[in-house]
Coordinates of C-alpha atoms and ligand atoms in Angstrom, one line a residue:
X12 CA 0.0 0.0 0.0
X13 CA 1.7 3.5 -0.9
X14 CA 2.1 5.9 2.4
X15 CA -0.9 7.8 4.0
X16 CA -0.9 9.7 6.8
X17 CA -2.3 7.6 9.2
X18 CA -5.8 8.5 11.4
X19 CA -6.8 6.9 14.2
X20 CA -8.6 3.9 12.1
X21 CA -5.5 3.6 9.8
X22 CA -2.7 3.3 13.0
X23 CA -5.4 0.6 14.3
X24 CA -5.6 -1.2 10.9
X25 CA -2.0 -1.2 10.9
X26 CA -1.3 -2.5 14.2
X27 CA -3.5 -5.6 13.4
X28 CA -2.0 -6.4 9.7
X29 CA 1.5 -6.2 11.5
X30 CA 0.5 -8.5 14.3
X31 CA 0.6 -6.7 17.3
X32 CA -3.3 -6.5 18.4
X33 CA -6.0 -9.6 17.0
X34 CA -7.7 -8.7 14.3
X35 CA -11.1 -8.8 16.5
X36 CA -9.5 -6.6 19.0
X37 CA -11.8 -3.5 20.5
X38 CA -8.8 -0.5 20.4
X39 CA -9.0 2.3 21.9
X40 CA -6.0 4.9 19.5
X41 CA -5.5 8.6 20.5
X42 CA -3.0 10.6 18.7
X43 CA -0.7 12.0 21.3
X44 CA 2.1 13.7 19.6
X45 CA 3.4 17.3 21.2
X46 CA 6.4 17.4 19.4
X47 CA 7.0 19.6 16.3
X48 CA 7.4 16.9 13.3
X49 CA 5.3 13.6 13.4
X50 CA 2.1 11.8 14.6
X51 CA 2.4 9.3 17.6
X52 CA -0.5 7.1 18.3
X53 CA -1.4 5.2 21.5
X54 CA -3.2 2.1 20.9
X55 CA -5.0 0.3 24.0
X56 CA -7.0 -2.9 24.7
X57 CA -7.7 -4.5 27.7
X58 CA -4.5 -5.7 28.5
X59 CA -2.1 -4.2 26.2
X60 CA -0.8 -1.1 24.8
X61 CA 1.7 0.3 22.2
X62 CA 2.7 3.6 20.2
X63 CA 2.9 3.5 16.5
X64 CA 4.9 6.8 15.4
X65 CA 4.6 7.8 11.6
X66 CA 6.8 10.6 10.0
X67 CA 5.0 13.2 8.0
X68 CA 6.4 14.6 4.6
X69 CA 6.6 17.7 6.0
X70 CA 7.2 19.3 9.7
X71 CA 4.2 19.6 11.7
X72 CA 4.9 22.0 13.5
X73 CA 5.0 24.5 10.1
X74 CA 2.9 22.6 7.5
X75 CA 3.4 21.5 3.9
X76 CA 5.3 24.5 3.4
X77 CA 8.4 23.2 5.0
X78 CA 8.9 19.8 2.9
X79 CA 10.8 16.8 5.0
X80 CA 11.7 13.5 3.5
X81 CA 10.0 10.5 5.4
X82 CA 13.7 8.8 5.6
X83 CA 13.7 10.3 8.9
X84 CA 11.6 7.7 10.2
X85 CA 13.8 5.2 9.2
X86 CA 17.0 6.9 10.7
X87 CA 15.5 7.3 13.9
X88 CA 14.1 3.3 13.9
X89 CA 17.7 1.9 13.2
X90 CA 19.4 4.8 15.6
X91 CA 16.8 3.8 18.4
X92 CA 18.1 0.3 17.4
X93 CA 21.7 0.5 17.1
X94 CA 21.8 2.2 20.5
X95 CA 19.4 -0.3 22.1
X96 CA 21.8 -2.7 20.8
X97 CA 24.2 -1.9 23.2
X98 CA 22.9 0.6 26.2
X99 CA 19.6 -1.0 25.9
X100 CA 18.5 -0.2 29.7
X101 CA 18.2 3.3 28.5
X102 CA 16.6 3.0 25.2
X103 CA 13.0 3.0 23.9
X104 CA 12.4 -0.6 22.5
X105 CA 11.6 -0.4 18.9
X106 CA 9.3 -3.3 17.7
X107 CA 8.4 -2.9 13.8
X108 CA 9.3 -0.7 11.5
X109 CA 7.4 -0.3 8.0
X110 CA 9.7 1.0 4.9
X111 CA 6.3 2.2 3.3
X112 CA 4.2 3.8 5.4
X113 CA 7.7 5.2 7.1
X114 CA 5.6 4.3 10.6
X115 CA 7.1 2.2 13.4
X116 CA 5.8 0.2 16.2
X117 CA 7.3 1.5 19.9
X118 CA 7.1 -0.2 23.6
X119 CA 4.1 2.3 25.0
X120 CA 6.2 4.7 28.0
X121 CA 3.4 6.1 29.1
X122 CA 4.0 5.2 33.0
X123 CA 7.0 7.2 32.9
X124 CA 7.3 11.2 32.5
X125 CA 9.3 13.5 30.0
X126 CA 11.9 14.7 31.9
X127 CA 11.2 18.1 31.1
X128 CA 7.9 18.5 33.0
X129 CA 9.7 16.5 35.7
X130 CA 12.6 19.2 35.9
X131 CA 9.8 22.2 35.6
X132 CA 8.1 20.4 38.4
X133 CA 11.4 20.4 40.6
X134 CA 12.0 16.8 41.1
X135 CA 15.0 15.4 42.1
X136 CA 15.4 12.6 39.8
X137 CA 17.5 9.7 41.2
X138 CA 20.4 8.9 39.4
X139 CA 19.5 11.1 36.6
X140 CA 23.3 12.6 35.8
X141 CA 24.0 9.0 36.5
X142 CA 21.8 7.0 33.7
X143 CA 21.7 9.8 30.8
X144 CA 25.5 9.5 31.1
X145 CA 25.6 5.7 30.7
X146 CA 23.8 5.7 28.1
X147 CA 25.8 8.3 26.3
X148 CA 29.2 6.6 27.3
X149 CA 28.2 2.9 26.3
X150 CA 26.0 4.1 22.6
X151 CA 28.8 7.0 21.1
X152 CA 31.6 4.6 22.6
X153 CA 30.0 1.4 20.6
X154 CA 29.7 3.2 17.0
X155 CA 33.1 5.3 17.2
X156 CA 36.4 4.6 15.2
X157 CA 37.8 3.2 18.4
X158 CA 35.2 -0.2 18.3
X159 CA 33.9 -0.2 14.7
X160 CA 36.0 -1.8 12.3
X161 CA 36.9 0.7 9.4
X162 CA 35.0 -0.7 6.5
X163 CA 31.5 -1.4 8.9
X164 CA 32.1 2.3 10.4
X165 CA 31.8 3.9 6.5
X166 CA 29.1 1.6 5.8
X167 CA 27.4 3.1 9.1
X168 CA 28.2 6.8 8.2
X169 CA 26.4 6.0 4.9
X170 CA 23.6 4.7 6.4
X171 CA 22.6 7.5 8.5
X172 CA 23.2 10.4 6.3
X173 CA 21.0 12.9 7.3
X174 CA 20.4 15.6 5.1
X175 CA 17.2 17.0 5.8
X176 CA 17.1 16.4 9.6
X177 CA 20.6 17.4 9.8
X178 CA 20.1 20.7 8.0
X179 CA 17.5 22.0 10.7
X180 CA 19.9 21.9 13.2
X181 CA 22.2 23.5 11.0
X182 CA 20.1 26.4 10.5
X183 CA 18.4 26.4 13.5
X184 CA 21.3 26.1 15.4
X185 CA 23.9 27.7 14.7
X186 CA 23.0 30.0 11.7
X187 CA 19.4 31.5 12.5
X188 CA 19.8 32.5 16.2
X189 CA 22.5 34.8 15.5
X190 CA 21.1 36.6 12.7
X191 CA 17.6 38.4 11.8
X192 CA 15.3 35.7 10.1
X193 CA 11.7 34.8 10.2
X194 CA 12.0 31.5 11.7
X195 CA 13.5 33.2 15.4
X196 CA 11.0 33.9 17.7
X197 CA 12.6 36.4 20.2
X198 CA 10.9 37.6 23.3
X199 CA 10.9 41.7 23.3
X200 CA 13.0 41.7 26.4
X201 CA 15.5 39.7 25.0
X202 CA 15.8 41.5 21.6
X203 CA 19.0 43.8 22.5
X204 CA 21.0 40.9 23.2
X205 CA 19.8 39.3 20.0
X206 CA 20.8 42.4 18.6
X207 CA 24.1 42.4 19.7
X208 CA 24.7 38.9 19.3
X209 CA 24.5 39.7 15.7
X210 CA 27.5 42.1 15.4
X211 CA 29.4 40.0 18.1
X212 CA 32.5 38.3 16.5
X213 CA 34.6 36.9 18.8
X214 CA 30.9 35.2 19.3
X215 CA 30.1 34.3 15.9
X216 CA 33.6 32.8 15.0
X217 CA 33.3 30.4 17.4
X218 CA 29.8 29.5 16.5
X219 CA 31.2 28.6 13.3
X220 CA 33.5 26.5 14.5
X221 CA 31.2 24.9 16.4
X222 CA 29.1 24.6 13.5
X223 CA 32.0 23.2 11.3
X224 CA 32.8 20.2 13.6
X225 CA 28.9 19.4 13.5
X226 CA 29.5 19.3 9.4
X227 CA 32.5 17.3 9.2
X228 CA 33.6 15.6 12.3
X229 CA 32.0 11.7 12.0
X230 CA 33.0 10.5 15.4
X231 CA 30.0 8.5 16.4
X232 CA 26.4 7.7 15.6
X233 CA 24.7 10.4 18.0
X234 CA 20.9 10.6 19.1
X235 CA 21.0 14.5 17.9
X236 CA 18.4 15.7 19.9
X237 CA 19.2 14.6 23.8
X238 CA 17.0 16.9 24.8
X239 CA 14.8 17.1 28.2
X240 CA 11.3 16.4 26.0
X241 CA 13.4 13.6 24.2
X242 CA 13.3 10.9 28.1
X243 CA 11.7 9.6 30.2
X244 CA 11.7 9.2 33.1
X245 CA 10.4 7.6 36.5
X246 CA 11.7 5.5 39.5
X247 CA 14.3 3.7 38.4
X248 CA 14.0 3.9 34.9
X249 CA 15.2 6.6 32.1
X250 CA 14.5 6.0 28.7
X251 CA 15.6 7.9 25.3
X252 CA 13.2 8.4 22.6
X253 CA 13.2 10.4 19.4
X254 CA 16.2 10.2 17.3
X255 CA 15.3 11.4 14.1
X256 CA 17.9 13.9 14.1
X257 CA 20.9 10.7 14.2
X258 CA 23.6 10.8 12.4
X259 CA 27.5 10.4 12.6
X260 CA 28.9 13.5 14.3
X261 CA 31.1 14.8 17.2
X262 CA 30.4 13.4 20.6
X263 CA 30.2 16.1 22.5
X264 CA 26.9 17.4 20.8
X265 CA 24.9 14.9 22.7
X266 CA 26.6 15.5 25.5
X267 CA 26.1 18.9 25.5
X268 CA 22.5 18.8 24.5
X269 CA 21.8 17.3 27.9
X270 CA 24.8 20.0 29.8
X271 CA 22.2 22.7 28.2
X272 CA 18.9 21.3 29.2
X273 CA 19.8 21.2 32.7
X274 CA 21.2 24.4 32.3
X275 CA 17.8 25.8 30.4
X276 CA 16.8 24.3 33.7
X277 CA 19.1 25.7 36.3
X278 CA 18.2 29.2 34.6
X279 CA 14.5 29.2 35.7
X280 CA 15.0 27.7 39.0
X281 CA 17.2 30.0 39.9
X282 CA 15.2 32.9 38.5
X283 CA 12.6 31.9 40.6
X284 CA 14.5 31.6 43.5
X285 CA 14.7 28.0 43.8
X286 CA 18.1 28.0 45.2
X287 CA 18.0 23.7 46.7
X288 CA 16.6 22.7 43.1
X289 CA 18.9 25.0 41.3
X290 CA 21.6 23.6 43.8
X291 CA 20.5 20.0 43.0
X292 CA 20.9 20.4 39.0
X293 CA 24.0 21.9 39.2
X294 CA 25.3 19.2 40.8
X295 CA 24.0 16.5 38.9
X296 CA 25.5 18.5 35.9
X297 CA 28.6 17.7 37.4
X298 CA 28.1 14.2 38.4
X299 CA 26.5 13.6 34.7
X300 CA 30.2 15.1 33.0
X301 CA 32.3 13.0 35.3
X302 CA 30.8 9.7 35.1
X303 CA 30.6 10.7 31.2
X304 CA 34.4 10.9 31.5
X305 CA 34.9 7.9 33.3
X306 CA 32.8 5.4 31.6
X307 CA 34.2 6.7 28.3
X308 CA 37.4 6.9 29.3
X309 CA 37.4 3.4 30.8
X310 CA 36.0 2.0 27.0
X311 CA 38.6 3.9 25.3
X312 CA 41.0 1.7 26.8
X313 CA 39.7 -1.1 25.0
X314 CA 40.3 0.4 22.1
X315 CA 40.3 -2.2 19.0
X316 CA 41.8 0.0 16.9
X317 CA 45.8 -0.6 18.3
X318 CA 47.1 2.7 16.9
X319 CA 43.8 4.9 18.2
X320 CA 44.6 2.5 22.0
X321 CA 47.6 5.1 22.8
X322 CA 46.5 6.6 26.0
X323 CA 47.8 9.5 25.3
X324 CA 45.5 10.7 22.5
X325 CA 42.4 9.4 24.5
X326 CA 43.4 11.8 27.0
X327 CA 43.3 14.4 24.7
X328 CA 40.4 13.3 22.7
X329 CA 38.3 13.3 25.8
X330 CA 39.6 16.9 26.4
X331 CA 38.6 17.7 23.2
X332 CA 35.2 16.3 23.7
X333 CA 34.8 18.4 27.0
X334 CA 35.7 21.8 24.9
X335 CA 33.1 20.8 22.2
X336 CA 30.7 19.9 24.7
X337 CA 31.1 23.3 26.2
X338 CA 30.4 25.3 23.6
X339 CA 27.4 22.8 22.1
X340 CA 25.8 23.7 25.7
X341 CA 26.3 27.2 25.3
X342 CA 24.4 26.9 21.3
X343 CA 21.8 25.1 22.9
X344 CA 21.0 27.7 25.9
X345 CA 20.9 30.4 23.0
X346 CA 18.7 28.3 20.2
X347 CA 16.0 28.0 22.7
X348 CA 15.9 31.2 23.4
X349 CA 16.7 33.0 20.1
X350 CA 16.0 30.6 17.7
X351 CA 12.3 28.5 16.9
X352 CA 12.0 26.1 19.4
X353 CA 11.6 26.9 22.5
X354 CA 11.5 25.0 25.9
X355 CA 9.0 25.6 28.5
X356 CA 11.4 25.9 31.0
X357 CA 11.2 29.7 30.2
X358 CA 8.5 29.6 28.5
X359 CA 6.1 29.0 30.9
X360 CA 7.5 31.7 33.7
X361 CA 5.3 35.2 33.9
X362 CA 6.4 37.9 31.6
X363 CA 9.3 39.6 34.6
X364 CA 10.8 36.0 35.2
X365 CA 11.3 34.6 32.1
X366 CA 13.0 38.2 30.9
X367 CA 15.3 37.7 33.4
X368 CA 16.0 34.0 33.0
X369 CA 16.5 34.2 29.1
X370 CA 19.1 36.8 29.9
X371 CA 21.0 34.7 32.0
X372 CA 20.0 31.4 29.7
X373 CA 22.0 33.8 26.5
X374 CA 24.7 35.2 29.3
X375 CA 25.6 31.7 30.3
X376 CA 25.1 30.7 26.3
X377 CA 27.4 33.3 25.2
X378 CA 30.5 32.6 27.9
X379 CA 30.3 28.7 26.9
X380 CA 30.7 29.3 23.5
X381 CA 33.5 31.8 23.7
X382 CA 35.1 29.1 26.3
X383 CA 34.8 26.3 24.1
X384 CA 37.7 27.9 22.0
X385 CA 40.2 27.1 24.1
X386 CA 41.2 24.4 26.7
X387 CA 37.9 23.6 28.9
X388 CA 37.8 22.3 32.7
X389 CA 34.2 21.8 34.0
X390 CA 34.8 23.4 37.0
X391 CA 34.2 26.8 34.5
X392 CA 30.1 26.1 34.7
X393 CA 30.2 26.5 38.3
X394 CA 32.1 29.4 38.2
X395 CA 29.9 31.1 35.9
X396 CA 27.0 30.2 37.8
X397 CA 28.4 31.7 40.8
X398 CA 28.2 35.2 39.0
X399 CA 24.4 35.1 38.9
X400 CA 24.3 36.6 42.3
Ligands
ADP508 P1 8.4 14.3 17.5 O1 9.4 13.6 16.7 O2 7.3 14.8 16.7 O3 9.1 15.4 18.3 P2 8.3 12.6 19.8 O4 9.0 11.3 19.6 O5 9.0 13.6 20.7 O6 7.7 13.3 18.5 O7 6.9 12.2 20.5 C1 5.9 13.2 20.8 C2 5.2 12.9 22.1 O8 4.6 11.6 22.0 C3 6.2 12.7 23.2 O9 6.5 14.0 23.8 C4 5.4 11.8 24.2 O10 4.5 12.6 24.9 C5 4.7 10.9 23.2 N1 5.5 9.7 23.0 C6 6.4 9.4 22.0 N2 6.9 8.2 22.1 C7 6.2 7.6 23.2 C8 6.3 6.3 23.8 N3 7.1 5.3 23.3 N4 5.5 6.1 24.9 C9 4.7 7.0 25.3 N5 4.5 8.3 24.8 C10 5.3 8.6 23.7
MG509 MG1 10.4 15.3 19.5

C-alpha cells in the first residue's frame, strides 16, 4: 500500500495487519504527539498497549510549506536500534518498523514522564546525571572509530546520512539564532542581546567552528536531539526516545545537549529563587560530565583500533570532547531562546521571570561558546553560575 498519513482507524488497521493486536480486537488509538514533526499514536485494549509513530512529509509543526523527506523515520528506527543494541537499559524498545508507510511500532512509556515536565516540576530525579551519562558513554563509545571496524564504520556513516534532519539543526542552530530571520521567535526583552549577538565576532567565530565540527567531524552515531522532551523518566527507569535527528557527528553534541537542558533548567529555577533545586541540577550537571568521563574513558582503553589505543591521545580526545561539549551547551542555551523552538522551562514563567531568565540562559550561552575555543575544565560552569548573584 503507498504511504498515507495515518488516522486513528489507519494506525489501528496497521497495528492488526502487523501483528501486534487480533484482528477482532476493541482498540482504543488517541494521537498524542506534542512534538513539532510527526504523529504518535497510543493504541489500547484491555491488557495491552503500544505507540505506533509515523513521519510526515513535512514538519508539523510549520505545515506543507516546509517539505521533509519521510527517511527520517527510518534513521530514527535503526538509531533507536543500534543504540538499544548496546545501552539497551536506556533506550525505547523499537518493535516494527514499516519502509512504506515510514511508521514504526514503539514499547508504549506512558507510566513514565518526560523529563522536562519533571525538571519544571522540581523533582529530584534519582540517578538522573548518572543514567543519561551511561547511556551516552556505552552508545557513542560502541559506533566510534575506536570499536567499529573501518569498512562497517563507513558503511554506518552511509547509512545514516542525514540531510534534511541534519540541516535543521544547522540552521536552527547555529545560523538563524545569530542573525535576523523569520524562523526566530525572540521575546521583546531579549531583543537587545539578539541584537548584539549579531555584530558580536569573537561570538560568531566560534559558533562557526562549532558549526564546522557538526559538518564534518563523523565521530559517532549520536541521538541528535538529547534533549529534556526527548526521556523519560520515572523511579528507576530513564528511557531515550526520538532520534530522528541521528547521524554520525562529534560526541560532544549529545553530551552537550543534555549540559544545556539542565542548564535551560538551572536558569528558571534559579530565576525563581529555587536555590536547593537549582543547587540539585548543578550538581548532577557535574556528576553527569564525570561519570561521562569515566565510563568513556574506561572504553577507550579497549580500544580495538591498536594505533587509536595510545592513552595518550584518549586523554586528549576526551579533552577535546569536553571543549566541544562546552560550547554545544552554550548553542543550545541560545537556540532556545533566540532561535524557533523553544522550551517551557522559560516559557512557561510570567512575563518579569522569564525576561530575566533568558538573559541569563543567552549570558551563560554566550561565555560557553566563547570558552569552548580554548582548553575547557568543568569546574568553569560553576564558576559562571556563581556570578548570577
Ligand atoms: P516528534 O518527533 O514529533 O518530536 P516525539 O517522539 O517527541 O515526536 O513524540 C511526541 C510525544 O509523544 C512525546 O512527547 C510523548 O508525549 C509521546 N510519546 C512518544 N513516544 C512515546 C512512547 N514510546 N511512549 C509514550 N509516549 C510517547
Ligand atoms: Mg520530539
Amino acid at each position: 500500500m503507498p504511504y498515507q498519513a495515518f488516522d486513528s482507524a489507519a494506525a489501528i488497521a496497521f497495528a492488526k495487519q502487523r501483528g501486534f493486536l487480533p484482528a477482532e480486537a476493541d482498540v482504543h488509538c488517541r494521537e498524542i504527539g506534542d512534538g513539532n514533526l510527526n504523529l504518535v499514536f497510543h493504541l489500547s485494549t484491555s491488557d495491552k498497549s503500544l505507540i505506533i509513530k509515523q513521519a510526515l512529509p513535512y514538519a508539523r509543526c510549520v505545515g506543507e510549506s516546509w517539505p521533509l523527506s519521510l527517511e527520517r523515520a527510518r534513521i530514527e528506527a535503526q538509531v533507536l536500534q543500534a543504540h538499544g543494541k548496546v545501552a539497551a537499559d536506556w533506550v525505547v524498545k523499537v518493535l516494527d518498523f514499516d519502509l512504506e508507510q515510514y511508521a514504526m511500532v514503539e514499547e508504549d512509556l506512558s507510566h513514565l514522564q518526560l523529563l522536562r515536565k519533571r525538571l519544571i516540576n522540581s523533582e529530584k530525579v534519582a540517578a538522573m546525571g548518572q543514567n543519561l551519562a551511561d547511556y551516552l558513554a556505552q552508545s557513542l563509545y560502541a559506533y566510534s572509530d575506536f570499536e567499529l571496524d573501518p569498512k562497517a564504520k563507513k558503511a554506518l556513516v552511509s547509512q545514516f546520512i542525514n540531510p534534511d534532519l541534519c540541516l535543521i539543526t544547522e540552521d536552527l542552530f547555529f545560523t538563524d539564532p545569530y542573525r535576523e530571520h523569520e524562523r526566530n521567535d525572540i521575546f521583546p526583552a531579549s531583543l537587545a542581546t539578539a541584537i548584539a549577538f549579531r555584530e558580536d565576532d569573537a561570538l560568531l567565530a566560534q559558533v562557526a567552528e562549532l558549526k564546522a565540527r557538526f559538518l564534518s567531524c563523523p565521530q559517532t552515531l549520536l541521538h541528535g536531539d538529547v534533549h529534556a522532551g526527548s526521556v523519560f523518566s520515572g523511579p528507576g527507569e530513564l528511557k531515550v526516545i526520538d532520534a530522528e535527528f541521528g547521524f554520525f557527528g562529534p560526541v560532544g553534541f549529545d553530551v552537550g545537549s543534555v549540559i544545556g537542558n539542565l542548564l535551560l533548567a538551572w536558569c528558571r529555577h534559579h530565576t525563581l529563587g529555587n536555590s536547593d533545586y537549582a543547587a540539585w541540577l548543578e550538581s548532577e550537571l557535574l556528576s553527569f560530565w564525570q561519570r561521562f568521563e569515566s565510563r568513556f574513558s574506561v572504553l577507550l582503553q579497549g580500544s580495538k583500533d591498536v594505533a587509536l589505543a595510545n592513552a595518550r591521545y584518549q586523554q586528549r580526545f576526551v579533552a577535546k570532547v569536553l571543549d566541544d561539549t562546552i560550547g554545544y551547551a552554550g548553542c543550545e542555551l541560545i537556540r532556545r531562546t533566540l532561535g524557533l523552538a523553544h522550551v517551557a522551562d522559560l516559557t512557561s514563567l510570567e512575563e518579569g521571570p522569564r525576561a530575566a531568565a533568558e538573559q541569563k540562559a543567552l549570558s551563560l550561552g554566550r561565555s560557553l561558546i566563547l570558552a569552548s575555543e580554548q582548553r575547557c575544565d568543568i569546574a568553569l560552569i560553576p564558576t559562571l553560575l556563581k556570578t548570577f548573584a
